[in-house]
């Protein structure tokens, strides 16, 4: 049942641009009870839109609640190699995104150090051969334009957008019964997906789900620069000296004329700089100024208006209940350096929707299927987050073997396991457990290497 006052329906700005073909309205729902919403999707970011598309394609009536339809500061521009396949399923091909100039090819990731040394990480040719047959290119995307394209698809499938914000969740045992919104709506439906992002994590709070954090709180500061010759890869810049904790800069060509450039450091570091009286722009300029690549770019731009966000990589357990699932960053946030956030959001959306579609006639998600979904979400997020912290951010392995080989130690298992996941789709219990075992083996290996390098570190040996 859908209950709300007619005047609280706010359809997307696209409606005003006349690109909503058949937006459902309050009156339609009132006039015909058969129109009642079957799935409420909270959050119209990547995970929420992808879930809305999957569900509406399967014939379910979907309401997507999103407070911010302007979508001004989307991040997540460098996609990993599994993302294009997931976008393809939603109706967006690599060729189309490139032709519409809202994406560029990403063929490699290059790590450049302050002392001029660099290394490119390129997916092994074996991934392009049987049995994997993987595409060896992926994309960088202009996220605001990609979001607009996805929103057109969502709306063209008859999904109803409600511009509003969920403020509380009503539960009964393991079920969600309704959500209440800022504008006073109470919305109930048989099924719910929480895709409200990491800051909100509505269902995780409502059900007090177990939470696991990885690494300290971090801050990202980023801006956009015009370029004439973008590269066909993501470039990461880091200091060549051996910092106790890694800071880094990204350069991502989001379209043929624009690069996104961002700086990631711990919240403590940025707080310290701010307390010294520096503005966010000054902090970004000072950091970029350390790399020759940005000297002329900085000179050519008199003022930058950087975006800023603060985040902590928090992952939740038990992200599936009787009639609800959590998808995207609301379930698990992966560190931006892994470039796996977009893939995770699209994957969760696809898997969560499939569980609802398969369970729609029995009224509840089978316990085992929900538990396996939770295990996959948490297992992969922990694998990426703990791996990047131990191997790259923290110093023992990086300082012992060098930052460039450490890049190999992180990327080879990360890329391989991600590809294996995409190819073998470990959905059932047996495959999920087998894949989980594989993740544990790699995580165990990284842990042992980390402890060994800590033991080898001069400071720890001196203390013995
Ligand atoms: C600095 C940074 C850089 C990144 N770079 C990359 C990258 O290069 N590659 C990559 O793959 N990933 C990257 N990521 C991660 C990627 O951006 C995210 O994983 C992905 O966009 C998550 O999508 P989502 O839909 O889960 O969450 P979001 O995009 O956060 O969407 C959540 C939506 O829910 C809405 N919402 C919030 N609260 C409520 C509420 N109470 N009621 C209703 N709606 C609500 C929000 O308005 C928002 O639209 C990066 C992340 C950060 C922080």
XYZ file of C-alpha atoms and ligand atoms in Angstrom:
517
model
C 0.000 0.000 0.000
C 1.271 3.445 -0.853
C 0.181 6.308 1.340
C 1.095 9.905 0.812
C -0.387 13.291 0.083
C -0.686 14.080 -3.633
C 1.200 17.333 -3.381
C 4.276 15.644 -1.978
C 5.112 13.864 -5.220
C 8.172 15.487 -6.730
C 9.183 13.986 -9.995
C 12.665 14.287 -11.339
C 13.783 17.521 -13.034
C 13.968 15.420 -16.194
C 10.162 15.497 -16.193
C 10.405 19.220 -16.778
C 12.826 18.487 -19.624
C 10.142 16.190 -21.038
C 12.197 13.069 -21.001
C 9.916 11.148 -18.681
C 7.729 9.154 -21.030
C 5.251 7.699 -18.543
C 5.989 8.688 -14.999
C 3.589 7.085 -12.560
C 1.651 9.587 -10.541
C -0.096 9.549 -7.220
C -3.464 9.716 -8.950
C -2.711 6.575 -10.967
C -1.877 4.708 -7.802
C -4.998 5.944 -6.069
C -7.230 5.174 -9.044
C -6.086 1.606 -9.428
C -5.022 -0.475 -6.428
C -3.357 -2.878 -8.874
C -0.756 -0.162 -9.355
C 0.408 -0.544 -5.755
C 4.150 -0.405 -5.358
C 5.782 -3.814 -4.960
C 9.346 -2.727 -4.247
C 10.529 0.457 -2.544
C 14.106 1.324 -3.470
C 15.683 3.872 -1.116
C 18.322 5.957 -2.877
C 18.603 6.847 -6.551
C 22.390 6.545 -6.822
C 24.041 3.895 -8.922
C 22.909 0.895 -6.862
C 19.355 2.216 -6.497
C 18.952 2.997 -10.191
C 20.435 -0.329 -11.283
C 18.127 -2.220 -8.896
C 15.121 -0.217 -10.135
C 15.940 -1.180 -13.734
C 16.344 -4.901 -12.971
C 13.147 -5.041 -10.923
C 10.951 -3.073 -13.292
C 12.180 -5.156 -16.235
C 10.954 -8.227 -14.381
C 7.506 -6.632 -14.205
C 7.600 -5.363 -10.625
C 6.202 -1.932 -9.785
C 9.019 0.076 -8.263
C 9.160 3.319 -6.283
C 12.595 4.937 -6.009
C 13.010 7.549 -3.249
C 15.837 10.038 -3.830
C 16.256 13.460 -2.185
C 18.951 14.879 -4.459
C 17.931 14.803 -8.096
C 20.457 17.476 -9.083
C 23.316 15.008 -8.586
C 26.143 17.516 -8.385
C 29.115 15.665 -7.002
C 29.036 12.035 -8.071
C 32.336 10.227 -7.834
C 33.381 6.795 -9.035
C 34.884 7.576 -12.413
C 37.542 4.922 -12.958
C 35.804 1.595 -13.493
C 37.326 -1.805 -12.958
C 37.285 -4.485 -15.600
C 34.012 -6.054 -14.449
C 31.933 -2.865 -14.638
C 31.326 -2.620 -18.427
C 29.594 -6.030 -18.492
C 27.302 -4.928 -15.656
C 26.490 -1.638 -17.432
C 25.856 -3.558 -20.641
C 23.105 -5.551 -18.933
C 21.445 -2.244 -18.008
C 21.481 -1.170 -21.659
C 24.679 0.901 -21.811
C 27.444 -0.426 -24.025
C 31.085 0.687 -24.002
C 30.775 1.758 -27.647
C 27.755 3.931 -26.888
C 29.375 5.604 -23.884
C 32.547 6.303 -25.869
C 30.572 7.568 -28.901
C 28.533 9.918 -26.694
C 31.805 11.227 -25.210
C 30.820 10.503 -21.667
C 33.534 7.885 -21.261
C 37.113 7.161 -22.278
C 38.864 3.825 -22.543
C 40.885 2.616 -19.586
C 43.495 0.113 -20.691
C 45.857 0.304 -17.723
C 46.546 1.834 -14.336
C 49.863 3.665 -13.974
C 51.485 4.443 -10.659
C 53.863 7.425 -10.789
C 56.146 8.286 -7.912
C 57.402 11.750 -7.034
C 60.937 10.755 -8.035
C 59.819 10.105 -11.626
C 59.705 6.283 -11.471
C 56.507 4.688 -12.722
C 54.901 1.341 -13.470
C 51.838 0.410 -15.492
C 49.552 -2.383 -14.380
C 47.912 -3.994 -17.383
C 45.530 -6.970 -17.147
C 47.282 -10.177 -18.172
C 46.640 -11.344 -21.737
C 45.571 -14.715 -20.242
C 42.380 -13.049 -19.025
C 41.452 -12.392 -22.649
C 41.816 -16.086 -23.592
C 39.539 -19.101 -22.826
C 38.098 -19.979 -20.370
C 37.916 -16.327 -19.207
C 37.536 -14.504 -22.561
C 37.459 -11.195 -20.735
C 37.458 -7.783 -22.371
C 40.840 -6.245 -21.555
C 39.558 -2.693 -21.743
C 37.337 -0.910 -19.307
C 36.175 2.698 -18.985
C 36.511 5.994 -17.203
C 33.145 7.712 -17.048
C 31.697 11.146 -16.541
C 29.524 10.143 -13.594
C 26.962 12.928 -13.770
C 26.261 12.167 -17.412
C 26.208 8.430 -16.771
C 23.726 8.959 -13.936
C 21.512 11.023 -16.247
C 21.541 8.280 -18.873
C 20.669 5.664 -16.266
C 17.883 7.834 -14.902
C 16.367 8.078 -18.372
C 16.340 4.284 -18.567
C 14.830 4.005 -15.079
C 12.066 6.438 -15.885
C 11.369 5.009 -19.334
C 10.585 1.701 -17.615
C 7.810 3.247 -15.557
C 9.656 3.435 -12.234
C 8.181 6.167 -10.035
C 10.622 8.649 -8.537
C 9.738 10.333 -5.278
C 11.910 13.313 -4.411
C 12.011 12.886 -0.674
C 14.266 11.560 2.058
C 13.657 8.532 4.246
C 14.004 9.512 7.887
C 12.933 6.363 9.703
C 12.385 2.683 9.116
C 9.557 0.720 10.717
C 10.263 -2.930 11.404
C 8.527 -5.999 12.745
C 10.905 -8.818 13.619
C 13.177 -9.322 10.598
C 10.799 -7.508 8.245
C 10.648 -3.893 7.165
C 7.015 -2.809 7.253
C 7.257 0.834 6.144
C 9.557 3.822 5.767
C 8.732 7.375 6.812
C 9.986 10.356 4.901
C 10.932 13.947 5.597
C 7.851 15.228 3.754
C 5.551 13.157 5.918
C 4.929 10.167 3.645
C 4.592 6.676 5.075
C 5.416 4.156 2.402
C 4.824 0.459 2.780
C 5.390 -2.265 0.208
C 6.069 -6.011 0.222
C 9.784 -5.542 -0.600
C 12.488 -2.979 0.142
C 16.012 -2.319 -1.059
C 18.210 0.063 0.905
C 20.632 1.747 -1.523
C 21.026 4.920 0.537
C 24.834 5.018 0.413
C 27.442 4.762 3.142
C 26.579 7.936 5.052
C 22.923 6.957 5.557
C 23.072 3.126 5.772
C 19.444 3.206 6.906
C 18.674 -0.487 7.352
C 22.050 -1.252 8.914
C 21.209 1.284 11.612
C 17.596 0.164 11.972
C 18.597 -3.482 12.488
C 21.873 -2.636 14.282
C 23.785 -4.846 11.897
C 27.386 -5.804 12.659
C 29.806 -3.261 11.178
C 33.477 -3.715 10.314
C 35.763 -0.796 9.536
C 38.938 -0.873 7.529
C 41.531 1.898 7.757
C 41.152 5.395 9.184
C 38.634 8.008 8.098
C 39.874 9.596 4.870
C 39.143 12.772 2.976
C 39.062 13.203 -0.812
C 39.409 16.643 -2.438
C 38.933 16.815 -6.187
C 38.369 19.088 -9.163
C 38.136 19.020 -12.960
C 40.647 20.327 -15.518
C 40.398 20.774 -19.274
C 42.923 18.772 -21.317
C 43.683 18.223 -24.968
C 45.427 14.847 -24.810
C 43.946 12.555 -22.160
C 45.642 9.186 -21.633
C 43.846 5.864 -21.982
C 44.469 4.882 -18.404
C 44.045 5.928 -14.804
C 47.171 7.465 -13.282
C 47.855 7.399 -9.559
C 50.573 9.629 -8.086
C 52.306 9.020 -4.761
C 55.347 10.295 -2.924
C 58.483 8.254 -3.610
C 59.672 8.442 -0.004
C 58.369 5.910 2.467
C 55.448 7.551 4.255
C 54.052 5.715 7.284
C 50.608 5.896 5.681
C 49.993 6.335 1.950
C 48.511 9.505 0.456
C 47.729 9.590 -3.238
C 46.462 11.627 -6.154
C 44.267 10.349 -8.984
C 44.078 11.524 -12.585
C 41.106 10.146 -14.501
C 40.133 11.238 -18.041
C 36.338 11.260 -17.610
C 35.712 12.411 -21.197
C 37.970 13.370 -24.105
C 38.271 16.986 -22.868
C 38.308 16.676 -19.085
C 40.336 15.029 -16.372
C 39.232 14.524 -12.809
C 42.090 15.073 -10.373
C 41.733 14.238 -6.697
C 43.811 13.944 -3.558
C 43.126 11.361 -0.827
C 44.649 11.620 2.659
C 43.631 10.722 6.177
C 41.075 12.908 7.900
C 43.708 13.709 10.540
C 46.136 15.035 7.897
C 43.539 17.295 6.279
C 42.274 18.466 9.669
C 45.836 19.418 10.622
C 46.289 21.437 7.419
C 42.944 23.166 7.918
C 43.883 24.047 11.505
C 47.057 25.648 10.122
C 44.719 27.976 8.231
C 44.873 26.475 4.723
C 41.781 26.409 2.526
C 40.717 23.200 0.799
C 41.820 24.679 -2.535
C 45.243 25.523 -1.145
C 45.651 21.994 0.195
C 44.797 20.540 -3.224
C 47.048 22.966 -5.110
C 49.954 22.351 -2.749
C 49.666 18.566 -3.137
C 49.316 18.646 -6.935
C 52.195 21.115 -7.198
C 54.558 18.343 -6.069
C 54.067 16.505 -9.380
C 55.484 18.031 -12.598
C 52.437 16.784 -14.559
C 50.167 19.332 -12.832
C 52.400 22.420 -12.901
C 51.095 23.866 -16.165
C 47.509 22.763 -15.434
C 47.548 24.609 -12.119
C 49.013 27.697 -13.744
C 46.291 27.686 -16.410
C 43.460 27.583 -13.852
C 43.298 30.669 -11.627
C 40.684 29.205 -9.254
C 39.509 25.682 -8.532
C 36.248 24.982 -6.693
C 37.070 21.569 -5.341
C 34.534 19.029 -4.102
C 35.282 17.424 -0.753
C 34.031 14.261 0.863
C 34.997 12.350 3.942
C 34.512 8.598 4.224
C 35.391 5.518 6.196
C 35.398 2.058 4.631
C 32.619 0.450 6.663
C 31.179 -2.955 5.779
C 28.109 -4.627 7.241
C 27.190 -8.240 7.900
C 23.692 -9.749 7.524
C 22.641 -7.376 4.738
C 19.559 -9.413 3.811
C 16.377 -9.851 5.835
C 12.990 -11.441 5.297
C 11.733 -8.835 2.802
C 14.691 -6.475 2.357
C 18.256 -6.285 1.089
C 20.968 -3.667 1.281
C 22.939 -2.796 -1.873
C 25.917 -0.626 -2.794
C 27.779 1.473 -0.278
C 24.920 1.211 2.220
C 26.004 -2.446 2.529
C 29.770 -2.053 2.150
C 32.008 0.825 1.133
C 35.212 -0.131 -0.646
C 38.189 2.196 -0.766
C 38.310 4.419 -3.896
C 41.826 3.206 -4.709
C 40.420 -0.253 -5.442
C 38.191 1.254 -8.192
C 35.691 -1.438 -7.245
C 32.852 0.704 -5.831
C 30.908 1.001 -9.088
C 31.231 -2.714 -9.802
C 30.131 -3.554 -6.260
C 27.091 -1.246 -6.482
C 26.011 -2.733 -9.850
C 26.651 -6.300 -8.684
C 24.736 -5.902 -5.440
C 21.851 -4.314 -7.335
C 21.720 -7.203 -9.791
C 21.962 -9.910 -7.121
C 19.553 -8.238 -4.672
C 16.974 -7.725 -7.438
C 17.316 -11.329 -8.546
C 16.597 -12.526 -4.999
C 13.426 -10.421 -4.839
C 12.300 -11.523 -8.302
C 12.832 -15.189 -7.440
C 11.101 -14.840 -4.063
C 8.218 -12.593 -5.072
C 5.561 -15.317 -4.891
C 6.674 -16.812 -1.611
C 6.700 -13.472 0.222
C 10.085 -13.829 1.893
C 13.697 -14.286 0.906
C 14.851 -17.818 1.769
C 17.206 -17.667 4.736
C 20.067 -19.483 2.984
C 19.891 -17.329 -0.156
C 19.938 -14.160 1.966
C 22.834 -15.449 4.043
C 24.845 -16.284 0.906
C 24.190 -12.801 -0.520
C 25.464 -11.284 2.733
C 28.517 -13.499 2.668
C 29.432 -12.487 -0.893
C 28.941 -8.774 -0.203
C 31.009 -8.804 2.982
C 33.623 -11.292 1.725
C 34.527 -9.288 -1.383
C 34.474 -5.939 0.439
C 36.753 -7.254 3.188
C 39.078 -8.759 0.594
C 39.460 -5.437 -1.253
C 39.580 -3.204 1.812
C 41.905 -5.273 3.985
C 44.145 -5.976 0.959
C 44.569 -2.324 -0.023
C 45.158 -1.282 3.615
C 47.752 -3.930 4.372
C 49.592 -3.903 1.066
C 49.428 -0.258 -0.063
C 48.236 2.191 2.601
C 50.142 0.790 5.580
C 53.909 0.732 5.486
C 55.250 -2.769 6.370
C 54.849 -4.506 2.977
C 55.188 -1.326 0.882
C 58.383 -0.194 2.565
C 59.890 -3.670 2.639
C 59.414 -4.620 -1.014
C 58.900 -1.158 -2.557
C 55.701 0.560 -3.612
C 55.789 -0.643 -7.249
C 56.104 -4.386 -6.414
C 53.515 -3.827 -3.655
C 51.225 -2.659 -6.475
C 51.666 -6.090 -8.079
C 50.997 -7.879 -4.799
C 47.687 -6.030 -4.539
C 46.521 -5.921 -8.169
C 47.219 -9.480 -9.328
C 44.920 -11.204 -6.772
C 42.411 -8.336 -6.831
C 41.992 -8.332 -10.611
C 42.040 -12.122 -10.869
C 39.433 -12.726 -8.171
C 37.224 -9.971 -9.497
C 37.352 -11.538 -12.952
C 36.683 -14.997 -11.566
C 33.644 -13.609 -9.724
C 32.301 -11.974 -12.888
C 32.874 -15.069 -14.966
C 31.708 -17.824 -12.624
C 28.988 -15.843 -10.826
C 29.099 -17.673 -7.489
C 25.402 -17.340 -6.659
C 24.393 -20.650 -5.079
C 25.579 -21.860 -1.665
C 28.291 -24.206 -2.963
C 29.857 -21.664 -5.331
C 29.584 -18.902 -2.718
C 31.382 -21.019 -0.127
C 34.056 -22.104 -2.616
C 34.646 -18.528 -3.716
C 34.734 -17.433 -0.069
C 37.384 -20.056 0.602
C 39.468 -18.686 -2.298
C 39.145 -15.154 -0.868
C 40.225 -16.426 2.553
C 43.295 -18.119 1.059
C 44.430 -14.874 -0.598
C 43.617 -12.807 2.477
C 45.532 -15.283 4.623
C 48.543 -15.004 2.297
C 48.463 -11.208 2.486
C 48.166 -11.351 6.256
C 51.202 -13.638 6.595
C 53.246 -11.427 4.260
C 52.182 -8.378 6.273
C 53.239 -9.960 9.582
C 56.533 -11.149 8.087
C 57.335 -7.663 6.722
C 56.430 -6.129 10.072
C 58.829 -8.525 11.753
C 61.560 -7.602 9.232
C 61.031 -3.851 9.718
C 64.101 -2.298 11.400
C 62.055 -0.657 14.179
C 60.370 -3.893 15.245
C 63.653 -5.861 15.152
C 65.376 -3.217 17.231
C 62.618 -3.581 19.812
C 63.066 -7.373 20.099
C 36.340 9.982 -3.313
C 35.756 8.748 -3.937
C 36.245 8.307 -5.156
C 35.720 7.154 -5.735
N 36.244 6.705 -6.898
C 35.801 5.551 -7.427
C 36.334 5.050 -8.636
O 37.212 5.652 -9.236
N 35.818 3.887 -9.126
C 34.829 3.197 -8.493
O 34.405 2.142 -8.983
N 34.285 3.664 -7.357
C 34.752 4.809 -6.811
N 34.173 5.287 -5.664
C 33.044 4.556 -5.087
C 31.744 4.806 -5.884
O 31.557 6.168 -6.095
C 30.578 4.271 -5.070
O 30.880 2.980 -4.626
C 29.271 4.185 -5.823
O 28.944 5.372 -6.469
C 28.223 3.836 -4.778
O 26.942 3.937 -5.303
P 25.688 3.777 -4.316
O 24.492 3.858 -5.176
O 25.862 2.600 -3.438
O 25.779 5.026 -3.328
P 25.566 6.566 -3.646
O 26.067 6.917 -4.987
O 26.109 7.286 -2.454
O 23.983 6.735 -3.697
C 23.191 6.779 -2.534
C 21.973 7.608 -2.845
O 21.077 7.536 -1.749
C 20.544 8.824 -1.519
N 20.158 8.900 -0.101
C 20.956 9.146 0.951
N 20.234 9.177 2.078
C 18.952 8.932 1.724
C 17.748 8.839 2.452
N 17.717 9.012 3.779
N 16.593 8.590 1.774
C 16.625 8.413 0.426
N 17.737 8.488 -0.304
C 18.896 8.748 0.323
C 21.672 9.776 -1.873
O 21.182 11.073 -2.206
C 22.323 9.075 -3.047
O 21.820 9.509 -4.290
C 34.684 6.441 -5.083
C 34.189 6.888 -3.851
C 34.724 8.025 -3.281
C 34.191 8.481 -1.952
